[in-house]
C-alpha atoms as an extended CHARMM CRD file, in Angstrom:
* protein
*
       233  EXT
         1         1  MET       CA            -27.3120000000      -62.9140000000     -137.4770000000  PROA      1               0.0000000000
         2         2  ILE       CA            -25.6000000000      -66.0690000000     -138.7030000000  PROA      2               0.0000000000
         3         3  PHE       CA            -25.4960000000      -66.7720000000     -142.4110000000  PROA      3               0.0000000000
         4         4  VAL       CA            -24.7530000000      -70.2310000000     -143.7310000000  PROA      4               0.0000000000
         5         5  LYS       CA            -24.1240000000      -71.0760000000     -147.3350000000  PROA      5               0.0000000000
         6         6  SER       CA            -26.9980000000      -73.1700000000     -148.6040000000  PROA      6               0.0000000000
         7         7  GLY       CA            -26.4890000000      -76.1700000000     -150.8020000000  PROA      7               0.0000000000
         8         8  PRO       CA            -28.7160000000      -77.3980000000     -153.6400000000  PROA      8               0.0000000000
         9         9  ASN       CA            -30.5530000000      -79.8440000000     -151.3770000000  PROA      9               0.0000000000
        10        10  THR       CA            -31.7110000000      -76.9690000000     -149.1820000000  PROA      10              0.0000000000
        11        11  TRP       CA            -33.2320000000      -75.1060000000     -152.0930000000  PROA      11              0.0000000000
        12        12  ARG       CA            -34.9560000000      -78.2560000000     -153.3490000000  PROA      12              0.0000000000
        13        13  TRP       CA            -36.5070000000      -78.6140000000     -149.9070000000  PROA      13              0.0000000000
        14        14  LEU       CA            -37.5950000000      -74.9620000000     -149.8890000000  PROA      14              0.0000000000
        15        15  LEU       CA            -39.1090000000      -75.3080000000     -153.3520000000  PROA      15              0.0000000000
        16        16  ALA       CA            -41.0080000000      -78.4580000000     -152.3500000000  PROA      16              0.0000000000
        17        17  LEU       CA            -42.2460000000      -76.6910000000     -149.2120000000  PROA      17              0.0000000000
        18        18  MET       CA            -43.4930000000      -73.6640000000     -151.1490000000  PROA      18              0.0000000000
        19        19  LEU       CA            -45.2350000000      -75.8030000000     -153.7640000000  PROA      19              0.0000000000
        20        20  SER       CA            -46.9930000000      -77.8790000000     -151.1230000000  PROA      20              0.0000000000
        21        21  LEU       CA            -48.1430000000      -74.7330000000     -149.3240000000  PROA      21              0.0000000000
        22        22  LEU       CA            -49.3900000000      -73.1690000000     -152.5360000000  PROA      22              0.0000000000
        23        23  ALA       CA            -51.2800000000      -76.3520000000     -153.3590000000  PROA      23              0.0000000000
        24        24  GLY       CA            -53.0190000000      -76.3330000000     -149.9710000000  PROA      24              0.0000000000
        25        25  ALA       CA            -53.1180000000      -72.6240000000     -149.1550000000  PROA      25              0.0000000000
        26        26  ALA       CA            -56.8320000000      -72.3890000000     -149.8270000000  PROA      26              0.0000000000
        27        27  LEU       CA            -57.4000000000      -74.8270000000     -146.9670000000  PROA      27              0.0000000000
        28        28  ALA       CA            -55.9710000000      -72.6200000000     -144.2410000000  PROA      28              0.0000000000
        29        29  HSD       CA            -58.6540000000      -72.5620000000     -141.5690000000  PROA      29              0.0000000000
        30        30  GLY       CA            -60.7360000000      -74.4570000000     -144.0880000000  PROA      30              0.0000000000
        31        31  VAL       CA            -63.6440000000      -76.7220000000     -143.2370000000  PROA      31              0.0000000000
        32        32  SER       CA            -64.3750000000      -79.9280000000     -145.1610000000  PROA      32              0.0000000000
        33        33  GLU       CA            -67.7440000000      -80.3990000000     -146.8290000000  PROA      33              0.0000000000
        34        34  SER       CA            -68.8090000000      -83.0330000000     -144.2940000000  PROA      34              0.0000000000
        35        35  ASP       CA            -67.8060000000      -80.8170000000     -141.3590000000  PROA      35              0.0000000000
        36        36  LYS       CA            -69.4940000000      -77.8600000000     -143.0220000000  PROA      36              0.0000000000
        37        37  GLY       CA            -72.6980000000      -79.8220000000     -143.3580000000  PROA      37              0.0000000000
        38        38  PHE       CA            -72.5750000000      -80.7800000000     -139.6940000000  PROA      38              0.0000000000
        39        39  LEU       CA            -71.9180000000      -77.2230000000     -138.5370000000  PROA      39              0.0000000000
        40        40  GLN       CA            -74.8080000000      -75.8450000000     -140.5520000000  PROA      40              0.0000000000
        41        41  GLY       CA            -77.2440000000      -78.5610000000     -139.5430000000  PROA      41              0.0000000000
        42        42  ALA       CA            -76.3580000000      -79.1860000000     -135.9120000000  PROA      42              0.0000000000
        43        43  ALA       CA            -78.6580000000      -77.8380000000     -133.2270000000  PROA      43              0.0000000000
        44        44  GLY       CA            -78.4830000000      -78.0680000000     -129.4690000000  PROA      44              0.0000000000
        45        45  VAL       CA            -75.4970000000      -79.0110000000     -127.3400000000  PROA      45              0.0000000000
        46        46  GLN       CA            -73.0280000000      -81.1990000000     -129.3020000000  PROA      46              0.0000000000
        47        47  ILE       CA            -70.0100000000      -81.4780000000     -127.0030000000  PROA      47              0.0000000000
        48        48  VAL       CA            -68.1790000000      -84.4880000000     -128.4670000000  PROA      48              0.0000000000
        49        49  PRO       CA            -68.4840000000      -83.5290000000     -132.1610000000  PROA      49              0.0000000000
        50        50  TYR       CA            -67.2610000000      -80.0130000000     -131.4260000000  PROA      50              0.0000000000
        51        51  LEU       CA            -64.3700000000      -81.3700000000     -129.3690000000  PROA      51              0.0000000000
        52        52  TYR       CA            -63.3950000000      -83.5120000000     -132.3540000000  PROA      52              0.0000000000
        53        53  LEU       CA            -63.7050000000      -80.6580000000     -134.8570000000  PROA      53              0.0000000000
        54        54  GLY       CA            -61.5830000000      -78.3750000000     -132.6850000000  PROA      54              0.0000000000
        55        55  ALA       CA            -58.8170000000      -80.9520000000     -132.3140000000  PROA      55              0.0000000000
        56        56  LYS       CA            -58.9610000000      -81.7560000000     -136.0310000000  PROA      56              0.0000000000
        57        57  HSD       CA            -58.6210000000      -78.0880000000     -136.9100000000  PROA      57              0.0000000000
        58        58  MET       CA            -55.4410000000      -77.6620000000     -134.8910000000  PROA      58              0.0000000000
        59        59  VAL       CA            -53.7760000000      -80.9080000000     -135.9680000000  PROA      59              0.0000000000
        60        60  THR       CA            -54.3980000000      -80.1330000000     -139.6480000000  PROA      60              0.0000000000
        61        61  GLY       CA            -53.8540000000      -76.3670000000     -139.3600000000  PROA      61              0.0000000000
        62        62  TYR       CA            -50.3700000000      -76.0900000000     -140.8380000000  PROA      62              0.0000000000
        63        63  ASP       CA            -50.2610000000      -72.3140000000     -140.3390000000  PROA      63              0.0000000000
        64        64  HSD       CA            -50.6690000000      -72.8300000000     -136.5750000000  PROA      64              0.0000000000
        65        65  LEU       CA            -48.1190000000      -75.6410000000     -136.5900000000  PROA      65              0.0000000000
        66        66  LEU       CA            -45.5130000000      -73.6220000000     -138.4920000000  PROA      66              0.0000000000
        67        67  PHE       CA            -45.9030000000      -70.7980000000     -136.0040000000  PROA      67              0.0000000000
        68        68  LEU       CA            -45.5240000000      -73.2070000000     -133.0770000000  PROA      68              0.0000000000
        69        69  VAL       CA            -42.3810000000      -74.6600000000     -134.6640000000  PROA      69              0.0000000000
        70        70  GLY       CA            -40.9470000000      -71.1590000000     -134.8210000000  PROA      70              0.0000000000
        71        71  VAL       CA            -41.9390000000      -70.4340000000     -131.2280000000  PROA      71              0.0000000000
        72        72  ILE       CA            -40.2700000000      -73.5090000000     -129.7200000000  PROA      72              0.0000000000
        73        73  PHE       CA            -37.3620000000      -73.7000000000     -132.1750000000  PROA      73              0.0000000000
        74        74  PHE       CA            -34.7510000000      -72.5490000000     -129.6720000000  PROA      74              0.0000000000
        75        75  LEU       CA            -36.6310000000      -73.3770000000     -126.4620000000  PROA      75              0.0000000000
        76        76  TYR       CA            -35.1270000000      -76.3190000000     -124.5850000000  PROA      76              0.0000000000
        77        77  ARG       CA            -36.6980000000      -76.1920000000     -121.1170000000  PROA      77              0.0000000000
        78        78  MET       CA            -40.2240000000      -77.5280000000     -120.7360000000  PROA      78              0.0000000000
        79        79  LYS       CA            -40.9710000000      -74.6210000000     -118.3940000000  PROA      79              0.0000000000
        80        80  ASP       CA            -40.2740000000      -72.1270000000     -121.1740000000  PROA      80              0.0000000000
        81        81  ILE       CA            -42.1170000000      -74.1800000000     -123.7810000000  PROA      81              0.0000000000
        82        82  GLY       CA            -45.1400000000      -74.4130000000     -121.4880000000  PROA      82              0.0000000000
        83        83  LEU       CA            -45.1580000000      -70.6630000000     -120.8870000000  PROA      83              0.0000000000
        84        84  TYR       CA            -45.0230000000      -69.6860000000     -124.5570000000  PROA      84              0.0000000000
        85        85  VAL       CA            -47.5540000000      -72.2980000000     -125.6460000000  PROA      85              0.0000000000
        86        86  THR       CA            -49.8960000000      -71.1690000000     -122.8650000000  PROA      86              0.0000000000
        87        87  LEU       CA            -49.6480000000      -67.5650000000     -124.0430000000  PROA      87              0.0000000000
        88        88  PHE       CA            -50.4840000000      -68.6680000000     -127.5710000000  PROA      88              0.0000000000
        89        89  ALA       CA            -53.4100000000      -70.7540000000     -126.2860000000  PROA      89              0.0000000000
        90        90  VAL       CA            -54.7890000000      -67.8350000000     -124.2440000000  PROA      90              0.0000000000
        91        91  GLY       CA            -54.6430000000      -65.5150000000     -127.2500000000  PROA      91              0.0000000000
        92        92  HSD       CA            -56.0840000000      -68.0880000000     -129.6260000000  PROA      92              0.0000000000
        93        93  SER       CA            -58.9090000000      -69.0750000000     -127.2970000000  PROA      93              0.0000000000
        94        94  THR       CA            -59.8870000000      -65.4990000000     -126.4500000000  PROA      94              0.0000000000
        95        95  THR       CA            -60.5170000000      -64.2640000000     -129.9820000000  PROA      95              0.0000000000
        96        96  LEU       CA            -61.9880000000      -67.5600000000     -131.1560000000  PROA      96              0.0000000000
        97        97  LEU       CA            -64.6950000000      -67.4080000000     -128.4820000000  PROA      97              0.0000000000
        98        98  LEU       CA            -65.2870000000      -63.6630000000     -128.5980000000  PROA      98              0.0000000000
        99        99  GLY       CA            -65.2230000000      -63.5360000000     -132.3880000000  PROA      99              0.0000000000
       100       100  VAL       CA            -67.9300000000      -66.1890000000     -132.7870000000  PROA      100             0.0000000000
       101       101  LEU       CA            -70.1230000000      -65.2530000000     -129.8310000000  PROA      101             0.0000000000
       102       102  ASN       CA            -70.0510000000      -61.5240000000     -130.6110000000  PROA      102             0.0000000000
       103       103  GLY       CA            -70.4310000000      -61.9600000000     -134.3670000000  PROA      103             0.0000000000
       104       104  TRP       CA            -67.2180000000      -60.1680000000     -135.3630000000  PROA      104             0.0000000000
       105       105  HSD       CA            -67.0290000000      -59.9410000000     -139.1500000000  PROA      105             0.0000000000
       106       106  ILE       CA            -63.4530000000      -59.3460000000     -140.3150000000  PROA      106             0.0000000000
       107       107  ASN       CA            -62.0400000000      -60.0780000000     -143.7600000000  PROA      107             0.0000000000
       108       108  ALA       CA            -60.6610000000      -63.6300000000     -143.6030000000  PROA      108             0.0000000000
       109       109  TYR       CA            -57.9910000000      -62.9700000000     -146.2390000000  PROA      109             0.0000000000
       110       110  LEU       CA            -56.4600000000      -60.1280000000     -144.2490000000  PROA      110             0.0000000000
       111       111  VAL       CA            -56.4960000000      -62.0990000000     -140.9990000000  PROA      111             0.0000000000
       112       112  ASP       CA            -54.8890000000      -65.1220000000     -142.6620000000  PROA      112             0.0000000000
       113       113  ALA       CA            -52.2830000000      -62.8770000000     -144.2840000000  PROA      113             0.0000000000
       114       114  ILE       CA            -51.3200000000      -61.5910000000     -140.8350000000  PROA      114             0.0000000000
       115       115  ILE       CA            -51.1110000000      -65.1900000000     -139.6430000000  PROA      115             0.0000000000
       116       116  GLY       CA            -48.6810000000      -65.9020000000     -142.4770000000  PROA      116             0.0000000000
       117       117  LEU       CA            -46.6290000000      -62.8710000000     -141.4700000000  PROA      117             0.0000000000
       118       118  SER       CA            -46.6160000000      -64.1080000000     -137.8700000000  PROA      118             0.0000000000
       119       119  ILE       CA            -44.5740000000      -67.0790000000     -139.0960000000  PROA      119             0.0000000000
       120       120  VAL       CA            -42.2000000000      -64.6940000000     -140.8670000000  PROA      120             0.0000000000
       121       121  TYR       CA            -41.9030000000      -62.5920000000     -137.7180000000  PROA      121             0.0000000000
       122       122  ARG       CA            -41.0990000000      -65.5870000000     -135.5290000000  PROA      122             0.0000000000
       123       123  ALA       CA            -38.4540000000      -66.9710000000     -137.8880000000  PROA      123             0.0000000000
       124       124  PHE       CA            -36.8990000000      -63.5140000000     -138.3770000000  PROA      124             0.0000000000
       125       125  ASP       CA            -36.6870000000      -63.1520000000     -134.6030000000  PROA      125             0.0000000000
       126       126  ASN       CA            -35.1000000000      -66.6050000000     -134.3100000000  PROA      126             0.0000000000
       127       127  LEU       CA            -32.4280000000      -65.4960000000     -136.7670000000  PROA      127             0.0000000000
       128       128  GLY       CA            -31.6430000000      -62.4250000000     -134.6610000000  PROA      128             0.0000000000
       129       129  GLY       CA            -32.9360000000      -60.1040000000     -137.3580000000  PROA      129             0.0000000000
       130       130  PHE       CA            -34.3770000000      -57.4700000000     -135.0350000000  PROA      130             0.0000000000
       131       131  GLN       CA            -31.1620000000      -57.0730000000     -133.0840000000  PROA      131             0.0000000000
       132       132  THR       CA            -28.9880000000      -57.1630000000     -136.2100000000  PROA      132             0.0000000000
       133       133  PHE       CA            -30.9050000000      -54.7430000000     -138.4060000000  PROA      133             0.0000000000
       134       134  LEU       CA            -33.0610000000      -52.6830000000     -136.0400000000  PROA      134             0.0000000000
       135       135  LYS       CA            -30.9500000000      -52.8450000000     -132.8640000000  PROA      135             0.0000000000
       136       136  VAL       CA            -34.0530000000      -53.6680000000     -130.8250000000  PROA      136             0.0000000000
       137       137  GLN       CA            -35.5080000000      -56.8260000000     -129.3440000000  PROA      137             0.0000000000
       138       138  PRO       CA            -39.3290000000      -56.9360000000     -129.2240000000  PROA      138             0.0000000000
       139       139  ASN       CA            -40.8580000000      -58.6960000000     -126.2600000000  PROA      139             0.0000000000
       140       140  LYS       CA            -41.0640000000      -62.3400000000     -127.3400000000  PROA      140             0.0000000000
       141       141  LYS       CA            -43.8360000000      -63.2600000000     -124.9230000000  PROA      141             0.0000000000
       142       142  ALA       CA            -46.0220000000      -60.3100000000     -125.9160000000  PROA      142             0.0000000000
       143       143  ALA       CA            -45.5410000000      -61.1480000000     -129.5980000000  PROA      143             0.0000000000
       144       144  VAL       CA            -46.6940000000      -64.7410000000     -129.1030000000  PROA      144             0.0000000000
       145       145  LEU       CA            -49.7890000000      -63.5760000000     -127.2070000000  PROA      145             0.0000000000
       146       146  ILE       CA            -50.6670000000      -60.9190000000     -129.8040000000  PROA      146             0.0000000000
       147       147  PHE       CA            -50.2390000000      -63.2770000000     -132.7330000000  PROA      147             0.0000000000
       148       148  GLY       CA            -52.2730000000      -65.8250000000     -130.7890000000  PROA      148             0.0000000000
       149       149  PHE       CA            -55.1470000000      -63.3250000000     -130.9450000000  PROA      149             0.0000000000
       150       150  PHE       CA            -54.8820000000      -63.2690000000     -134.7430000000  PROA      150             0.0000000000
       151       151  HSD       CA            -54.6740000000      -67.0570000000     -135.0390000000  PROA      151             0.0000000000
       152       152  GLY       CA            -57.8800000000      -67.4120000000     -133.0420000000  PROA      152             0.0000000000
       153       153  LEU       CA            -59.5390000000      -64.6680000000     -135.0320000000  PROA      153             0.0000000000
       154       154  GLY       CA            -58.6400000000      -66.5070000000     -138.2290000000  PROA      154             0.0000000000
       155       155  LEU       CA            -60.8410000000      -69.4520000000     -137.3490000000  PROA      155             0.0000000000
       156       156  ALA       CA            -63.5570000000      -67.2390000000     -135.9110000000  PROA      156             0.0000000000
       157       157  THR       CA            -63.8820000000      -65.4480000000     -139.2630000000  PROA      157             0.0000000000
       158       158  LYS       CA            -64.3170000000      -68.8090000000     -141.0050000000  PROA      158             0.0000000000
       159       159  LEU       CA            -66.9440000000      -70.0050000000     -138.5550000000  PROA      159             0.0000000000
       160       160  GLN       CA            -68.8420000000      -66.7770000000     -139.1570000000  PROA      160             0.0000000000
       161       161  ASP       CA            -69.4920000000      -67.9950000000     -142.7140000000  PROA      161             0.0000000000
       162       162  PHE       CA            -71.7530000000      -70.7470000000     -141.3710000000  PROA      162             0.0000000000
       163       163  SER       CA            -75.2260000000      -70.3190000000     -139.9770000000  PROA      163             0.0000000000
       164       164  LEU       CA            -74.4200000000      -71.7630000000     -136.5630000000  PROA      164             0.0000000000
       165       165  SER       CA            -77.4680000000      -72.5200000000     -134.4840000000  PROA      165             0.0000000000
       166       166  PRO       CA            -77.7790000000      -70.2040000000     -131.4540000000  PROA      166             0.0000000000
       167       167  ASP       CA            -79.1750000000      -73.1920000000     -129.5410000000  PROA      167             0.0000000000
       168       168  GLY       CA            -76.2340000000      -74.4990000000     -127.5040000000  PROA      168             0.0000000000
       169       169  LEU       CA            -73.7830000000      -72.1140000000     -129.1780000000  PROA      169             0.0000000000
       170       170  ILE       CA            -71.8750000000      -71.1920000000     -126.0150000000  PROA      170             0.0000000000
       171       171  PRO       CA            -71.2040000000      -74.7500000000     -124.7400000000  PROA      171             0.0000000000
       172       172  ASN       CA            -70.4700000000      -75.8820000000     -128.2950000000  PROA      172             0.0000000000
       173       173  MET       CA            -67.8940000000      -73.1270000000     -128.8110000000  PROA      173             0.0000000000
       174       174  ILE       CA            -66.3200000000      -73.8790000000     -125.4410000000  PROA      174             0.0000000000
       175       175  ALA       CA            -66.0970000000      -77.5560000000     -126.4500000000  PROA      175             0.0000000000
       176       176  PHE       CA            -64.5960000000      -76.5700000000     -129.7980000000  PROA      176             0.0000000000
       177       177  ASN       CA            -62.0400000000      -74.4150000000     -128.0250000000  PROA      177             0.0000000000
       178       178  VAL       CA            -61.1260000000      -77.2290000000     -125.6490000000  PROA      178             0.0000000000
       179       179  GLY       CA            -60.7270000000      -79.4890000000     -128.6860000000  PROA      179             0.0000000000
       180       180  VAL       CA            -58.3890000000      -76.9560000000     -130.2600000000  PROA      180             0.0000000000
       181       181  GLU       CA            -56.2050000000      -77.0240000000     -127.1680000000  PROA      181             0.0000000000
       182       182  ILE       CA            -56.2250000000      -80.8410000000     -127.1010000000  PROA      182             0.0000000000
       183       183  GLY       CA            -55.1990000000      -80.8480000000     -130.7380000000  PROA      183             0.0000000000
       184       184  GLN       CA            -52.4770000000      -78.3340000000     -129.9540000000  PROA      184             0.0000000000
       185       185  LEU       CA            -51.0470000000      -80.5790000000     -127.2440000000  PROA      185             0.0000000000
       186       186  LEU       CA            -51.0790000000      -83.5730000000     -129.5920000000  PROA      186             0.0000000000
       187       187  ALA       CA            -49.4080000000      -81.6250000000     -132.3920000000  PROA      187             0.0000000000
       188       188  LEU       CA            -46.9100000000      -80.0710000000     -130.0010000000  PROA      188             0.0000000000
       189       189  SER       CA            -45.9480000000      -83.5010000000     -128.6820000000  PROA      189             0.0000000000
       190       190  MET       CA            -45.1250000000      -84.6740000000     -132.1920000000  PROA      190             0.0000000000
       191       191  ILE       CA            -43.2110000000      -81.4880000000     -132.9450000000  PROA      191             0.0000000000
       192       192  LEU       CA            -41.1820000000      -81.7960000000     -129.7420000000  PROA      192             0.0000000000
       193       193  ILE       CA            -40.2840000000      -85.4140000000     -130.5080000000  PROA      193             0.0000000000
       194       194  ALA       CA            -39.0810000000      -84.4220000000     -133.9810000000  PROA      194             0.0000000000
       195       195  MET       CA            -37.2030000000      -81.3880000000     -132.6390000000  PROA      195             0.0000000000
       196       196  ARG       CA            -35.5380000000      -83.4250000000     -129.9090000000  PROA      196             0.0000000000
       197       197  TYR       CA            -34.3380000000      -85.9610000000     -132.4770000000  PROA      197             0.0000000000
       198       198  TRP       CA            -33.0620000000      -83.1700000000     -134.7420000000  PROA      198             0.0000000000
       199       199  ARG       CA            -31.3280000000      -81.3420000000     -131.9130000000  PROA      199             0.0000000000
       200       200  SER       CA            -29.4890000000      -84.5190000000     -130.9380000000  PROA      200             0.0000000000
       201       201  SER       CA            -27.8350000000      -84.6380000000     -134.3650000000  PROA      201             0.0000000000
       202       202  ALA       CA            -24.5580000000      -82.8910000000     -135.0930000000  PROA      202             0.0000000000
       203       203  SER       CA            -26.1080000000      -81.0350000000     -138.0300000000  PROA      203             0.0000000000
       204       204  PHE       CA            -28.6660000000      -79.0570000000     -136.0090000000  PROA      204             0.0000000000
       205       205  ALA       CA            -26.4830000000      -75.9620000000     -135.4880000000  PROA      205             0.0000000000
       206       206  HSD       CA            -25.7650000000      -75.7970000000     -139.2120000000  PROA      206             0.0000000000
       207       207  HSD       CA            -29.2800000000      -76.4790000000     -140.4630000000  PROA      207             0.0000000000
       208       208  ALA       CA            -31.1170000000      -74.4210000000     -137.8250000000  PROA      208             0.0000000000
       209       209  VAL       CA            -30.5240000000      -71.2720000000     -139.8400000000  PROA      209             0.0000000000
       210       210  LYS       CA            -31.7690000000      -72.9370000000     -143.0190000000  PROA      210             0.0000000000
       211       211  GLY       CA            -34.7900000000      -74.1890000000     -141.1390000000  PROA      211             0.0000000000
       212       212  ASN       CA            -35.7530000000      -70.6690000000     -140.0840000000  PROA      212             0.0000000000
       213       213  PHE       CA            -35.2250000000      -69.3560000000     -143.5950000000  PROA      213             0.0000000000
       214       214  ALA       CA            -37.6030000000      -72.1130000000     -144.7270000000  PROA      214             0.0000000000
       215       215  LEU       CA            -40.1440000000      -70.9420000000     -142.1340000000  PROA      215             0.0000000000
       216       216  MET       CA            -39.8260000000      -67.3710000000     -143.3880000000  PROA      216             0.0000000000
       217       217  THR       CA            -40.3420000000      -68.5350000000     -146.9570000000  PROA      217             0.0000000000
       218       218  ALA       CA            -43.4330000000      -70.5000000000     -145.9800000000  PROA      218             0.0000000000
       219       219  GLY       CA            -44.8390000000      -67.4950000000     -144.1260000000  PROA      219             0.0000000000
       220       220  PHE       CA            -44.2950000000      -65.1820000000     -147.0870000000  PROA      220             0.0000000000
       221       221  VAL       CA            -45.9630000000      -67.6940000000     -149.4240000000  PROA      221             0.0000000000
       222       222  LEU       CA            -49.0060000000      -67.9680000000     -147.1560000000  PROA      222             0.0000000000
       223       223  ALA       CA            -49.2570000000      -64.1960000000     -146.6910000000  PROA      223             0.0000000000
       224       224  GLY       CA            -48.8210000000      -63.5600000000     -150.4280000000  PROA      224             0.0000000000
       225       225  PHE       CA            -51.5420000000      -66.0440000000     -151.2990000000  PROA      225             0.0000000000
       226       226  GLN       CA            -53.9840000000      -64.4320000000     -148.8670000000  PROA      226             0.0000000000
       227       227  PHE       CA            -53.1700000000      -60.8670000000     -149.9730000000  PROA      227             0.0000000000
       228       228  SER       CA            -53.7470000000      -61.9730000000     -153.5660000000  PROA      228             0.0000000000
       229       229  GLY       CA            -57.1100000000      -63.4290000000     -152.6020000000  PROA      229             0.0000000000
       230       230  PHE       CA            -58.0520000000      -60.1620000000     -150.8980000000  PROA      230             0.0000000000
       231       231  LEU       CA            -57.1600000000      -58.0860000000     -153.9630000000  PROA      231             0.0000000000
       232       232  ILE       CA            -58.7890000000      -60.4020000000     -156.4860000000  PROA      232             0.0000000000
       233       233  LYS       CA            -62.0090000000      -60.9630000000     -154.5370000000  PROA      233             0.0000000000
């Protein structure tokens, strides 16, 4: 593992990141009032609205985006990026569909806490923590797929809170899932542009470690918030 001395600017950034996450943590997998009203009142096949809601969820789902940042952080070839993102999409799509269609009821706080820890896991792996401290290297591809299952389950647990009409449920959920993947591609494109710009700078090697420590911090904050919600509820 590489350790780099952090300056005051780094800690200001970390503090700002944690405060922003704490301020919005309750919105993880959240649904706005207008979207909630639509979901509870819609009946029949609604392909376009569900496509939009799925894409909106992914683009605004900062827990998903932080995990994706961790996944592609040190991936440079589009072939590798495509493989890992596909694994995440397969996992996410599987549990989202099965969770809603089969009526799985799992505590949302616990699922979201695991999602927060998935960010910690990915950043810790990026820092070489498993090899340094445990002398093992977990399968990176399997980890992305498994955590993809939890990310999909996180949204499925939220959708279970609404009385979704059984009329058109299957095509609507498929449309929602397709929207999620469209949103993922849009978000990933923006992330890749930002990462490419950052990697082209001379400071990337130095700040990459700080960036992964920031990801770990964000993951711990998210997980801590959700565990607190589980205990208090």
